[in-house]
Amino acid sequence: MKTLVICSGGMDSVTLAHKVAREHELIGLVSFDYGQRHKKELDFAKACADELNTEHILIDISNIGRQLTGSALTDDVDVPDGHYAEDTMKITVVPNRNAIMLTIAYGIAAARGAQAVATAVHGGDHFIYPDCRPAFTESFETMQRHALEGLGEISLFTPYVRTSKADIAAEGLGLGVDYRRTWSCYKGGEVHCGRCGTCVERREAFHLAGGSDPTEYADPEFWKAACHV
């Protein structure tokens, strides 16, 4: 299955890229500059493409991102500390971000004769991100089938949509993914902060997967309090 992977440079999408490279025909990684508060993650996406010897397609939609205001990921708003399950994390939602990215990725995939677009949405995202839920991904695939009727048959590959981040960590460790070459932190410092929602979830995932987390955190113990461990 010729597959285009949406890759942010984070642990989920990098794991997915390695999975696709192992199980299907990886034709490229597509990443998006949507005006996020730091661009550090995009360097890791490029590094993943280089490692897998595939094309890295970087799409600048920062002009669109500037209109999607109100999120801690795009505005001058403090990124909250704590677990994703807390209501405070809703400030990290960027309205319709995944729908916009998927639409562009589908267009690229159709132009290149791909059979699938892959995205690493997972069960842990469902609480606060509506465009990561199974109902959305299933409806989006149906919509694109109509949008590209006669132009291509492209499926939406979401192997993690009903699984946890711990499952992703376990699979990635089995695939030999070097997680030192991924970036999750929303704050974009020299090292992962260890306190924002994505850092806490990342640390918790390795713990639940029973694997070693090679990530350097500024606050490596905060996740225990946030997860009530």
mmCIF file with all atom_site columns, C-alpha atoms in Angstrom:
data_model
loop_
_atom_site.group_PDB
_atom_site.id
_atom_site.type_symbol
_atom_site.label_atom_id
_atom_site.label_alt_id
_atom_site.label_comp_id
_atom_site.label_asym_id
_atom_site.label_entity_id
_atom_site.label_seq_id
_atom_site.pdbx_PDB_ins_code
_atom_site.Cartn_x
_atom_site.Cartn_y
_atom_site.Cartn_z
_atom_site.occupancy
_atom_site.B_iso_or_equiv
_atom_site.pdbx_formal_charge
_atom_site.auth_seq_id
_atom_site.auth_comp_id
_atom_site.auth_asym_id
_atom_site.auth_atom_id
_atom_site.pdbx_PDB_model_num
ATOM 1   C CA . MET A 1 1   ? 0.000   0.000  0.000   1.00 0.00 ? 1   MET A CA 1
ATOM 2   C CA . LYS A 1 2   ? 1.633   3.234  -1.164  1.00 0.00 ? 2   LYS A CA 1
ATOM 3   C CA . THR A 1 3   ? 1.262   5.468  1.871   1.00 0.00 ? 3   THR A CA 1
ATOM 4   C CA . LEU A 1 4   ? 1.888   9.110  2.715   1.00 0.00 ? 4   LEU A CA 1
ATOM 5   C CA . VAL A 1 5   ? 2.408   9.704  6.449   1.00 0.00 ? 5   VAL A CA 1
ATOM 6   C CA . ILE A 1 6   ? 1.545   12.924 8.251   1.00 0.00 ? 6   ILE A CA 1
ATOM 7   C CA . CYS A 1 7   ? 4.527   13.423 10.560  1.00 0.00 ? 7   CYS A CA 1
ATOM 8   C CA . SER A 1 8   ? 4.928   16.125 13.194  1.00 0.00 ? 8   SER A CA 1
ATOM 9   C CA . GLY A 1 9   ? 8.241   14.818 14.506  1.00 0.00 ? 9   GLY A CA 1
ATOM 10  C CA . GLY A 1 10  ? 6.640   13.576 17.727  1.00 0.00 ? 10  GLY A CA 1
ATOM 11  C CA . MET A 1 11  ? 6.833   10.048 19.084  1.00 0.00 ? 11  MET A CA 1
ATOM 12  C CA . ASP A 1 12  ? 3.436   8.954  17.723  1.00 0.00 ? 12  ASP A CA 1
ATOM 13  C CA . SER A 1 13  ? 3.924   10.012 14.113  1.00 0.00 ? 13  SER A CA 1
ATOM 14  C CA . VAL A 1 14  ? 7.562   8.911  13.997  1.00 0.00 ? 14  VAL A CA 1
ATOM 15  C CA . THR A 1 15  ? 6.511   5.482  15.269  1.00 0.00 ? 15  THR A CA 1
ATOM 16  C CA . LEU A 1 16  ? 3.836   5.389  12.582  1.00 0.00 ? 16  LEU A CA 1
ATOM 17  C CA . ALA A 1 17  ? 6.384   6.317  9.906   1.00 0.00 ? 17  ALA A CA 1
ATOM 18  C CA . HIS A 1 18  ? 8.590   3.405  10.964  1.00 0.00 ? 18  HIS A CA 1
ATOM 19  C CA . LYS A 1 19  ? 5.574   1.081  11.027  1.00 0.00 ? 19  LYS A CA 1
ATOM 20  C CA . VAL A 1 20  ? 4.536   2.085  7.500   1.00 0.00 ? 20  VAL A CA 1
ATOM 21  C CA . ALA A 1 21  ? 8.108   1.779  6.229   1.00 0.00 ? 21  ALA A CA 1
ATOM 22  C CA . ARG A 1 22  ? 8.225   -1.749 7.638   1.00 0.00 ? 22  ARG A CA 1
ATOM 23  C CA . GLU A 1 23  ? 4.758   -2.935 6.539   1.00 0.00 ? 23  GLU A CA 1
ATOM 24  C CA . HIS A 1 24  ? 3.848   -0.892 3.447   1.00 0.00 ? 24  HIS A CA 1
ATOM 25  C CA . GLU A 1 25  ? 5.433   1.324  0.784   1.00 0.00 ? 25  GLU A CA 1
ATOM 26  C CA . LEU A 1 26  ? 6.302   4.663  2.354   1.00 0.00 ? 26  LEU A CA 1
ATOM 27  C CA . ILE A 1 27  ? 6.243   7.388  -0.308  1.00 0.00 ? 27  ILE A CA 1
ATOM 28  C CA . GLY A 1 28  ? 6.940   10.361 1.949   1.00 0.00 ? 28  GLY A CA 1
ATOM 29  C CA . LEU A 1 29  ? 6.343   12.275 5.160   1.00 0.00 ? 29  LEU A CA 1
ATOM 30  C CA . VAL A 1 30  ? 4.314   15.472 5.109   1.00 0.00 ? 30  VAL A CA 1
ATOM 31  C CA . SER A 1 31  ? 4.673   18.048 7.891   1.00 0.00 ? 31  SER A CA 1
ATOM 32  C CA . PHE A 1 32  ? 2.952   21.361 8.484   1.00 0.00 ? 32  PHE A CA 1
ATOM 33  C CA . ASP A 1 33  ? 4.133   24.740 9.669   1.00 0.00 ? 33  ASP A CA 1
ATOM 34  C CA . TYR A 1 34  ? 0.835   26.040 11.027  1.00 0.00 ? 34  TYR A CA 1
ATOM 35  C CA . GLY A 1 35  ? 2.340   28.873 13.045  1.00 0.00 ? 35  GLY A CA 1
ATOM 36  C CA . GLN A 1 36  ? 3.008   26.720 16.103  1.00 0.00 ? 36  GLN A CA 1
ATOM 37  C CA . ARG A 1 37  ? 4.874   28.465 18.909  1.00 0.00 ? 37  ARG A CA 1
ATOM 38  C CA . HIS A 1 38  ? 8.111   26.691 17.988  1.00 0.00 ? 38  HIS A CA 1
ATOM 39  C CA . LYS A 1 39  ? 9.340   24.894 14.869  1.00 0.00 ? 39  LYS A CA 1
ATOM 40  C CA . LYS A 1 40  ? 11.668  22.479 16.639  1.00 0.00 ? 40  LYS A CA 1
ATOM 41  C CA . GLU A 1 41  ? 9.455   19.462 15.973  1.00 0.00 ? 41  GLU A CA 1
ATOM 42  C CA . LEU A 1 42  ? 9.734   19.981 12.209  1.00 0.00 ? 42  LEU A CA 1
ATOM 43  C CA . ASP A 1 43  ? 13.489  19.342 12.329  1.00 0.00 ? 43  ASP A CA 1
ATOM 44  C CA . PHE A 1 44  ? 12.769  15.968 13.919  1.00 0.00 ? 44  PHE A CA 1
ATOM 45  C CA . ALA A 1 45  ? 10.263  15.142 11.187  1.00 0.00 ? 45  ALA A CA 1
ATOM 46  C CA . LYS A 1 46  ? 12.928  15.904 8.590   1.00 0.00 ? 46  LYS A CA 1
ATOM 47  C CA . ALA A 1 47  ? 15.411  13.721 10.487  1.00 0.00 ? 47  ALA A CA 1
ATOM 48  C CA . CYS A 1 48  ? 12.884  10.868 10.446  1.00 0.00 ? 48  CYS A CA 1
ATOM 49  C CA . ALA A 1 49  ? 12.430  11.202 6.679   1.00 0.00 ? 49  ALA A CA 1
ATOM 50  C CA . ASP A 1 50  ? 16.194  11.142 6.199   1.00 0.00 ? 50  ASP A CA 1
ATOM 51  C CA . GLU A 1 51  ? 16.533  8.055  8.387   1.00 0.00 ? 51  GLU A CA 1
ATOM 52  C CA . LEU A 1 52  ? 13.837  6.247  6.405   1.00 0.00 ? 52  LEU A CA 1
ATOM 53  C CA . ASN A 1 53  ? 15.271  7.455  3.094   1.00 0.00 ? 53  ASN A CA 1
ATOM 54  C CA . THR A 1 54  ? 12.037  9.078  1.990   1.00 0.00 ? 54  THR A CA 1
ATOM 55  C CA . GLU A 1 55  ? 10.895  12.535 0.928   1.00 0.00 ? 55  GLU A CA 1
ATOM 56  C CA . HIS A 1 56  ? 10.026  15.181 3.504   1.00 0.00 ? 56  HIS A CA 1
ATOM 57  C CA . ILE A 1 57  ? 7.288   17.516 2.300   1.00 0.00 ? 57  ILE A CA 1
ATOM 58  C CA . LEU A 1 58  ? 6.966   20.663 4.413   1.00 0.00 ? 58  LEU A CA 1
ATOM 59  C CA . ILE A 1 59  ? 3.768   22.650 3.870   1.00 0.00 ? 59  ILE A CA 1
ATOM 60  C CA . ASP A 1 60  ? 3.542   26.234 5.125   1.00 0.00 ? 60  ASP A CA 1
ATOM 61  C CA . ILE A 1 61  ? 0.005   26.978 6.306   1.00 0.00 ? 61  ILE A CA 1
ATOM 62  C CA . SER A 1 62  ? 1.100   29.562 8.866   1.00 0.00 ? 62  SER A CA 1
ATOM 63  C CA . ASN A 1 63  ? -1.193  32.194 7.315   1.00 0.00 ? 63  ASN A CA 1
ATOM 64  C CA . ILE A 1 64  ? -4.113  29.870 8.022   1.00 0.00 ? 64  ILE A CA 1
ATOM 65  C CA . GLY A 1 65  ? -2.797  29.091 11.484  1.00 0.00 ? 65  GLY A CA 1
ATOM 66  C CA . ARG A 1 66  ? -2.758  32.778 12.370  1.00 0.00 ? 66  ARG A CA 1
ATOM 67  C CA . GLN A 1 67  ? -6.527  32.797 11.962  1.00 0.00 ? 67  GLN A CA 1
ATOM 68  C CA . LEU A 1 68  ? -7.028  29.811 14.284  1.00 0.00 ? 68  LEU A CA 1
ATOM 69  C CA . THR A 1 69  ? -6.582  31.883 17.408  1.00 0.00 ? 69  THR A CA 1
ATOM 70  C CA . GLY A 1 70  ? -7.151  31.056 21.050  1.00 0.00 ? 70  GLY A CA 1
ATOM 71  C CA . SER A 1 71  ? -4.837  28.058 21.405  1.00 0.00 ? 71  SER A CA 1
ATOM 72  C CA . ALA A 1 72  ? -1.733  27.869 23.568  1.00 0.00 ? 72  ALA A CA 1
ATOM 73  C CA . LEU A 1 73  ? 0.006   26.273 20.568  1.00 0.00 ? 73  LEU A CA 1
ATOM 74  C CA . THR A 1 74  ? -0.463  29.278 18.274  1.00 0.00 ? 74  THR A CA 1
ATOM 75  C CA . ASP A 1 75  ? -1.060  32.308 20.527  1.00 0.00 ? 75  ASP A CA 1
ATOM 76  C CA . ASP A 1 76  ? 0.947   34.014 23.249  1.00 0.00 ? 76  ASP A CA 1
ATOM 77  C CA . VAL A 1 77  ? -0.832  31.947 25.890  1.00 0.00 ? 77  VAL A CA 1
ATOM 78  C CA . ASP A 1 78  ? 0.962   29.939 28.559  1.00 0.00 ? 78  ASP A CA 1
ATOM 79  C CA . VAL A 1 79  ? 1.027   26.195 27.978  1.00 0.00 ? 79  VAL A CA 1
ATOM 80  C CA . PRO A 1 80  ? -0.520  24.627 31.099  1.00 0.00 ? 80  PRO A CA 1
ATOM 81  C CA . ASP A 1 81  ? 1.177   21.941 33.144  1.00 0.00 ? 81  ASP A CA 1
ATOM 82  C CA . GLY A 1 82  ? -0.544  18.662 33.945  1.00 0.00 ? 82  GLY A CA 1
ATOM 83  C CA . HIS A 1 83  ? -2.207  15.647 32.379  1.00 0.00 ? 83  HIS A CA 1
ATOM 84  C CA . TYR A 1 84  ? -4.277  15.708 29.178  1.00 0.00 ? 84  TYR A CA 1
ATOM 85  C CA . ALA A 1 85  ? -7.302  14.475 31.123  1.00 0.00 ? 85  ALA A CA 1
ATOM 86  C CA . GLU A 1 86  ? -7.560  17.867 32.835  1.00 0.00 ? 86  GLU A CA 1
ATOM 87  C CA . ASP A 1 87  ? -9.906  20.545 31.476  1.00 0.00 ? 87  ASP A CA 1
ATOM 88  C CA . THR A 1 88  ? -7.040  23.043 31.450  1.00 0.00 ? 88  THR A CA 1
ATOM 89  C CA . MET A 1 89  ? -5.535  21.202 28.461  1.00 0.00 ? 89  MET A CA 1
ATOM 90  C CA . LYS A 1 90  ? -8.396  22.296 26.212  1.00 0.00 ? 90  LYS A CA 1
ATOM 91  C CA . ILE A 1 91  ? -6.425  25.515 25.659  1.00 0.00 ? 91  ILE A CA 1
ATOM 92  C CA . THR A 1 92  ? -4.096  23.434 23.435  1.00 0.00 ? 92  THR A CA 1
ATOM 93  C CA . VAL A 1 93  ? -6.851  22.708 20.883  1.00 0.00 ? 93  VAL A CA 1
ATOM 94  C CA . VAL A 1 94  ? -6.252  24.335 17.473  1.00 0.00 ? 94  VAL A CA 1
ATOM 95  C CA . PRO A 1 95  ? -9.677  24.469 15.763  1.00 0.00 ? 95  PRO A CA 1
ATOM 96  C CA . ASN A 1 96  ? -9.963  22.084 12.813  1.00 0.00 ? 96  ASN A CA 1
ATOM 97  C CA . ARG A 1 97  ? -6.191  21.614 12.594  1.00 0.00 ? 97  ARG A CA 1
ATOM 98  C CA . ASN A 1 98  ? -6.265  17.912 11.770  1.00 0.00 ? 98  ASN A CA 1
ATOM 99  C CA . ALA A 1 99  ? -9.091  18.312 9.252   1.00 0.00 ? 99  ALA A CA 1
ATOM 100 C CA . ILE A 1 100 ? -7.107  20.982 7.393   1.00 0.00 ? 100 ILE A CA 1
ATOM 101 C CA . MET A 1 101 ? -3.906  18.939 7.403   1.00 0.00 ? 101 MET A CA 1
ATOM 102 C CA . LEU A 1 102 ? -5.656  15.766 6.291   1.00 0.00 ? 102 LEU A CA 1
ATOM 103 C CA . THR A 1 103 ? -7.375  17.555 3.409   1.00 0.00 ? 103 THR A CA 1
ATOM 104 C CA . ILE A 1 104 ? -4.041  18.825 2.104   1.00 0.00 ? 104 ILE A CA 1
ATOM 105 C CA . ALA A 1 105 ? -2.397  15.442 2.615   1.00 0.00 ? 105 ALA A CA 1
ATOM 106 C CA . TYR A 1 106 ? -5.170  13.741 0.663   1.00 0.00 ? 106 TYR A CA 1
ATOM 107 C CA . GLY A 1 107 ? -4.642  16.130 -2.234  1.00 0.00 ? 107 GLY A CA 1
ATOM 108 C CA . ILE A 1 108 ? -0.922  15.365 -2.292  1.00 0.00 ? 108 ILE A CA 1
ATOM 109 C CA . ALA A 1 109 ? -1.595  11.638 -2.004  1.00 0.00 ? 109 ALA A CA 1
ATOM 110 C CA . ALA A 1 110 ? -4.020  11.738 -4.939  1.00 0.00 ? 110 ALA A CA 1
ATOM 111 C CA . ALA A 1 111 ? -1.545  13.650 -7.072  1.00 0.00 ? 111 ALA A CA 1
ATOM 112 C CA . ARG A 1 112 ? 1.143   11.054 -6.331  1.00 0.00 ? 112 ARG A CA 1
ATOM 113 C CA . GLY A 1 113 ? -0.960  7.973  -6.842  1.00 0.00 ? 113 GLY A CA 1
ATOM 114 C CA . ALA A 1 114 ? -0.930  6.916  -3.189  1.00 0.00 ? 114 ALA A CA 1
ATOM 115 C CA . GLN A 1 115 ? -3.381  4.408  -1.778  1.00 0.00 ? 115 GLN A CA 1
ATOM 116 C CA . ALA A 1 116 ? -3.422  5.653  1.799   1.00 0.00 ? 116 ALA A CA 1
ATOM 117 C CA . VAL A 1 117 ? -2.801  8.619  4.056   1.00 0.00 ? 117 VAL A CA 1
ATOM 118 C CA . ALA A 1 118 ? -1.615  7.676  7.537   1.00 0.00 ? 118 ALA A CA 1
ATOM 119 C CA . THR A 1 119 ? -2.048  9.707  10.698  1.00 0.00 ? 119 THR A CA 1
ATOM 120 C CA . ALA A 1 120 ? -1.099  8.811  14.271  1.00 0.00 ? 120 ALA A CA 1
ATOM 121 C CA . VAL A 1 121 ? -4.189  9.955  16.161  1.00 0.00 ? 121 VAL A CA 1
ATOM 122 C CA . HIS A 1 122 ? -4.672  7.722  19.202  1.00 0.00 ? 122 HIS A CA 1
ATOM 123 C CA . GLY A 1 123 ? -7.102  6.924  21.969  1.00 0.00 ? 123 GLY A CA 1
ATOM 124 C CA . GLY A 1 124 ? -5.463  9.272  24.442  1.00 0.00 ? 124 GLY A CA 1
ATOM 125 C CA . ASP A 1 125 ? -6.304  12.238 22.213  1.00 0.00 ? 125 ASP A CA 1
ATOM 126 C CA . HIS A 1 126 ? -10.058 11.634 22.298  1.00 0.00 ? 126 HIS A CA 1
ATOM 127 C CA . PHE A 1 127 ? -10.737 13.511 25.516  1.00 0.00 ? 127 PHE A CA 1
ATOM 128 C CA . ILE A 1 128 ? -9.935  16.994 24.221  1.00 0.00 ? 128 ILE A CA 1
ATOM 129 C CA . TYR A 1 129 ? -9.346  16.714 20.467  1.00 0.00 ? 129 TYR A CA 1
ATOM 130 C CA . PRO A 1 130 ? -12.574 16.065 18.531  1.00 0.00 ? 130 PRO A CA 1
ATOM 131 C CA . ASP A 1 131 ? -10.711 15.699 15.225  1.00 0.00 ? 131 ASP A CA 1
ATOM 132 C CA . CYS A 1 132 ? -8.795  12.711 16.612  1.00 0.00 ? 132 CYS A CA 1
ATOM 133 C CA . ARG A 1 133 ? -11.824 10.568 17.423  1.00 0.00 ? 133 ARG A CA 1
ATOM 134 C CA . PRO A 1 134 ? -12.976 7.503  15.453  1.00 0.00 ? 134 PRO A CA 1
ATOM 135 C CA . ALA A 1 135 ? -16.232 9.198  14.427  1.00 0.00 ? 135 ALA A CA 1
ATOM 136 C CA . PHE A 1 136 ? -14.240 12.007 12.820  1.00 0.00 ? 136 PHE A CA 1
ATOM 137 C CA . THR A 1 137 ? -11.687 9.819  11.039  1.00 0.00 ? 137 THR A CA 1
ATOM 138 C CA . GLU A 1 138 ? -14.379 7.520  9.672   1.00 0.00 ? 138 GLU A CA 1
ATOM 139 C CA . SER A 1 139 ? -16.494 10.433 8.450   1.00 0.00 ? 139 SER A CA 1
ATOM 140 C CA . PHE A 1 140 ? -13.464 12.165 6.954   1.00 0.00 ? 140 PHE A CA 1
ATOM 141 C CA . GLU A 1 141 ? -12.527 9.070  4.965   1.00 0.00 ? 141 GLU A CA 1
ATOM 142 C CA . THR A 1 142 ? -16.082 8.897  3.609   1.00 0.00 ? 142 THR A CA 1
ATOM 143 C CA . MET A 1 143 ? -16.015 12.580 2.655   1.00 0.00 ? 143 MET A CA 1
ATOM 144 C CA . GLN A 1 144 ? -12.703 12.178 0.819   1.00 0.00 ? 144 GLN A CA 1
ATOM 145 C CA . ARG A 1 145 ? -14.032 9.165  -1.061  1.00 0.00 ? 145 ARG A CA 1
ATOM 146 C CA . HIS A 1 146 ? -16.661 11.485 -2.530  1.00 0.00 ? 146 HIS A CA 1
ATOM 147 C CA . ALA A 1 147 ? -14.237 14.386 -3.011  1.00 0.00 ? 147 ALA A CA 1
ATOM 148 C CA . LEU A 1 148 ? -11.818 12.233 -5.039  1.00 0.00 ? 148 LEU A CA 1
ATOM 149 C CA . GLU A 1 149 ? -14.350 10.068 -6.841  1.00 0.00 ? 149 GLU A CA 1
ATOM 150 C CA . GLY A 1 150 ? -12.805 9.055  -10.144 1.00 0.00 ? 150 GLY A CA 1
ATOM 151 C CA . LEU A 1 151 ? -9.423  10.492 -9.159  1.00 0.00 ? 151 LEU A CA 1
ATOM 152 C CA . GLY A 1 152 ? -8.202  7.957  -6.642  1.00 0.00 ? 152 GLY A CA 1
ATOM 153 C CA . GLU A 1 153 ? -9.083  5.394  -4.009  1.00 0.00 ? 153 GLU A CA 1
ATOM 154 C CA . ILE A 1 154 ? -7.307  6.510  -0.866  1.00 0.00 ? 154 ILE A CA 1
ATOM 155 C CA . SER A 1 155 ? -7.921  5.025  2.568   1.00 0.00 ? 155 SER A CA 1
ATOM 156 C CA . LEU A 1 156 ? -7.217  6.736  5.879   1.00 0.00 ? 156 LEU A CA 1
ATOM 157 C CA . PHE A 1 157 ? -4.783  4.567  7.839   1.00 0.00 ? 157 PHE A CA 1
ATOM 158 C CA . THR A 1 158 ? -5.243  5.167  11.582  1.00 0.00 ? 158 THR A CA 1
ATOM 159 C CA . PRO A 1 159 ? -3.834  2.076  13.330  1.00 0.00 ? 159 PRO A CA 1
ATOM 160 C CA . TYR A 1 160 ? -3.692  3.786  16.732  1.00 0.00 ? 160 TYR A CA 1
ATOM 161 C CA . VAL A 1 161 ? -7.095  5.490  16.813  1.00 0.00 ? 161 VAL A CA 1
ATOM 162 C CA . ARG A 1 162 ? -8.485  2.965  19.305  1.00 0.00 ? 162 ARG A CA 1
ATOM 163 C CA . THR A 1 163 ? -5.273  2.291  21.227  1.00 0.00 ? 163 THR A CA 1
ATOM 164 C CA . SER A 1 164 ? -3.243  4.129  23.851  1.00 0.00 ? 164 SER A CA 1
ATOM 165 C CA . LYS A 1 165 ? 0.018   6.031  23.701  1.00 0.00 ? 165 LYS A CA 1
ATOM 166 C CA . ALA A 1 166 ? 1.527   3.246  25.797  1.00 0.00 ? 166 ALA A CA 1
ATOM 167 C CA . ASP A 1 167 ? 0.681   0.839  22.974  1.00 0.00 ? 167 ASP A CA 1
ATOM 168 C CA . ILE A 1 168 ? 2.470   3.166  20.555  1.00 0.00 ? 168 ILE A CA 1
ATOM 169 C CA . ALA A 1 169 ? 5.540   3.287  22.801  1.00 0.00 ? 169 ALA A CA 1
ATOM 170 C CA . ALA A 1 170 ? 5.585   -0.503 23.062  1.00 0.00 ? 170 ALA A CA 1
ATOM 171 C CA . GLU A 1 171 ? 5.329   -0.930 19.305  1.00 0.00 ? 171 GLU A CA 1
ATOM 172 C CA . GLY A 1 172 ? 7.984   1.692  18.635  1.00 0.00 ? 172 GLY A CA 1
ATOM 173 C CA . LEU A 1 173 ? 10.399  0.085  21.047  1.00 0.00 ? 173 LEU A CA 1
ATOM 174 C CA . GLY A 1 174 ? 9.814   -3.201 19.232  1.00 0.00 ? 174 GLY A CA 1
ATOM 175 C CA . LEU A 1 175 ? 10.511  -1.483 15.903  1.00 0.00 ? 175 LEU A CA 1
ATOM 176 C CA . GLY A 1 176 ? 13.743  -0.052 17.259  1.00 0.00 ? 176 GLY A CA 1
ATOM 177 C CA . VAL A 1 177 ? 12.650  3.598  17.073  1.00 0.00 ? 177 VAL A CA 1
ATOM 178 C CA . ASP A 1 178 ? 15.233  5.922  18.607  1.00 0.00 ? 178 ASP A CA 1
ATOM 179 C CA . TYR A 1 179 ? 12.970  8.180  20.642  1.00 0.00 ? 179 TYR A CA 1
ATOM 180 C CA . ARG A 1 180 ? 15.823  10.567 21.322  1.00 0.00 ? 180 ARG A CA 1
ATOM 181 C CA . ARG A 1 181 ? 15.195  11.671 17.737  1.00 0.00 ? 181 ARG A CA 1
ATOM 182 C CA . THR A 1 182 ? 11.597  12.726 18.388  1.00 0.00 ? 182 THR A CA 1
ATOM 183 C CA . TRP A 1 183 ? 10.146  15.885 19.907  1.00 0.00 ? 183 TRP A CA 1
ATOM 184 C CA . SER A 1 184 ? 6.882   16.165 21.832  1.00 0.00 ? 184 SER A CA 1
ATOM 185 C CA . CYS A 1 185 ? 7.179   19.126 24.224  1.00 0.00 ? 185 CYS A CA 1
ATOM 186 C CA . TYR A 1 186 ? 4.894   22.076 23.527  1.00 0.00 ? 186 TYR A CA 1
ATOM 187 C CA . LYS A 1 187 ? 7.303   24.549 25.116  1.00 0.00 ? 187 LYS A CA 1
ATOM 188 C CA . GLY A 1 188 ? 10.238  24.090 22.739  1.00 0.00 ? 188 GLY A CA 1
ATOM 189 C CA . GLY A 1 189 ? 13.085  24.532 25.203  1.00 0.00 ? 189 GLY A CA 1
ATOM 190 C CA . GLU A 1 190 ? 16.547  22.999 25.096  1.00 0.00 ? 190 GLU A CA 1
ATOM 191 C CA . VAL A 1 191 ? 15.115  19.758 26.505  1.00 0.00 ? 191 VAL A CA 1
ATOM 192 C CA . HIS A 1 192 ? 11.576  18.484 27.085  1.00 0.00 ? 192 HIS A CA 1
ATOM 193 C CA . CYS A 1 193 ? 10.006  20.422 29.959  1.00 0.00 ? 193 CYS A CA 1
ATOM 194 C CA . GLY A 1 194 ? 8.478   17.327 31.585  1.00 0.00 ? 194 GLY A CA 1
ATOM 195 C CA . ARG A 1 195 ? 5.444   19.292 32.779  1.00 0.00 ? 195 ARG A CA 1
ATOM 196 C CA . CYS A 1 196 ? 3.186   20.066 29.802  1.00 0.00 ? 196 CYS A CA 1
ATOM 197 C CA . GLY A 1 197 ? 0.434   17.638 28.824  1.00 0.00 ? 197 GLY A CA 1
ATOM 198 C CA . THR A 1 198 ? 2.346   16.002 26.010  1.00 0.00 ? 198 THR A CA 1
ATOM 199 C CA . CYS A 1 199 ? 5.489   15.537 28.129  1.00 0.00 ? 199 CYS A CA 1
ATOM 200 C CA . VAL A 1 200 ? 3.469   14.007 30.965  1.00 0.00 ? 200 VAL A CA 1
ATOM 201 C CA . GLU A 1 201 ? 1.657   11.681 28.575  1.00 0.00 ? 201 GLU A CA 1
ATOM 202 C CA . ARG A 1 202 ? 4.924   10.709 26.879  1.00 0.00 ? 202 ARG A CA 1
ATOM 203 C CA . ARG A 1 203 ? 6.614   9.829  30.174  1.00 0.00 ? 203 ARG A CA 1
ATOM 204 C CA . GLU A 1 204 ? 3.551   7.923  31.357  1.00 0.00 ? 204 GLU A CA 1
ATOM 205 C CA . ALA A 1 205 ? 3.419   5.961  28.080  1.00 0.00 ? 205 ALA A CA 1
ATOM 206 C CA . PHE A 1 206 ? 6.916   4.554  28.494  1.00 0.00 ? 206 PHE A CA 1
ATOM 207 C CA . HIS A 1 207 ? 6.161   3.670  32.106  1.00 0.00 ? 207 HIS A CA 1
ATOM 208 C CA . LEU A 1 208 ? 2.989   1.783  31.163  1.00 0.00 ? 208 LEU A CA 1
ATOM 209 C CA . ALA A 1 209 ? 4.746   0.098  28.244  1.00 0.00 ? 209 ALA A CA 1
ATOM 210 C CA . GLY A 1 210 ? 7.428   -1.172 30.604  1.00 0.00 ? 210 GLY A CA 1
ATOM 211 C CA . GLY A 1 211 ? 10.160  0.374  28.488  1.00 0.00 ? 211 GLY A CA 1
ATOM 212 C CA . SER A 1 212 ? 12.991  2.785  29.101  1.00 0.00 ? 212 SER A CA 1
ATOM 213 C CA . ASP A 1 213 ? 12.319  6.426  28.212  1.00 0.00 ? 213 ASP A CA 1
ATOM 214 C CA . PRO A 1 214 ? 15.502  7.944  26.731  1.00 0.00 ? 214 PRO A CA 1
ATOM 215 C CA . THR A 1 215 ? 14.062  11.481 26.782  1.00 0.00 ? 215 THR A CA 1
ATOM 216 C CA . GLU A 1 216 ? 15.808  14.190 28.799  1.00 0.00 ? 216 GLU A CA 1
ATOM 217 C CA . TYR A 1 217 ? 13.317  16.218 30.841  1.00 0.00 ? 217 TYR A CA 1
ATOM 218 C CA . ALA A 1 218 ? 13.893  19.442 32.750  1.00 0.00 ? 218 ALA A CA 1
ATOM 219 C CA . ASP A 1 219 ? 11.515  18.092 35.416  1.00 0.00 ? 219 ASP A CA 1
ATOM 220 C CA . PRO A 1 220 ? 11.692  14.285 35.116  1.00 0.00 ? 220 PRO A CA 1
ATOM 221 C CA . GLU A 1 221 ? 9.533   13.508 38.177  1.00 0.00 ? 221 GLU A CA 1
ATOM 222 C CA . PHE A 1 222 ? 6.555   15.828 37.678  1.00 0.00 ? 222 PHE A CA 1
ATOM 223 C CA . TRP A 1 223 ? 4.616   13.224 35.661  1.00 0.00 ? 223 TRP A CA 1
ATOM 224 C CA . LYS A 1 224 ? 4.164   11.041 38.756  1.00 0.00 ? 224 LYS A CA 1
ATOM 225 C CA . ALA A 1 225 ? 2.150   13.694 40.564  1.00 0.00 ? 225 ALA A CA 1
ATOM 226 C CA . ALA A 1 226 ? 0.211   14.577 37.413  1.00 0.00 ? 226 ALA A CA 1
ATOM 227 C CA . CYS A 1 227 ? -0.656  10.909 36.821  1.00 0.00 ? 227 CYS A CA 1
ATOM 228 C CA . HIS A 1 228 ? -1.163  10.153 40.518  1.00 0.00 ? 228 HIS A CA 1
ATOM 229 C CA . VAL A 1 229 ? 1.493   7.416  40.410  1.00 0.00 ? 229 VAL A CA 1
#
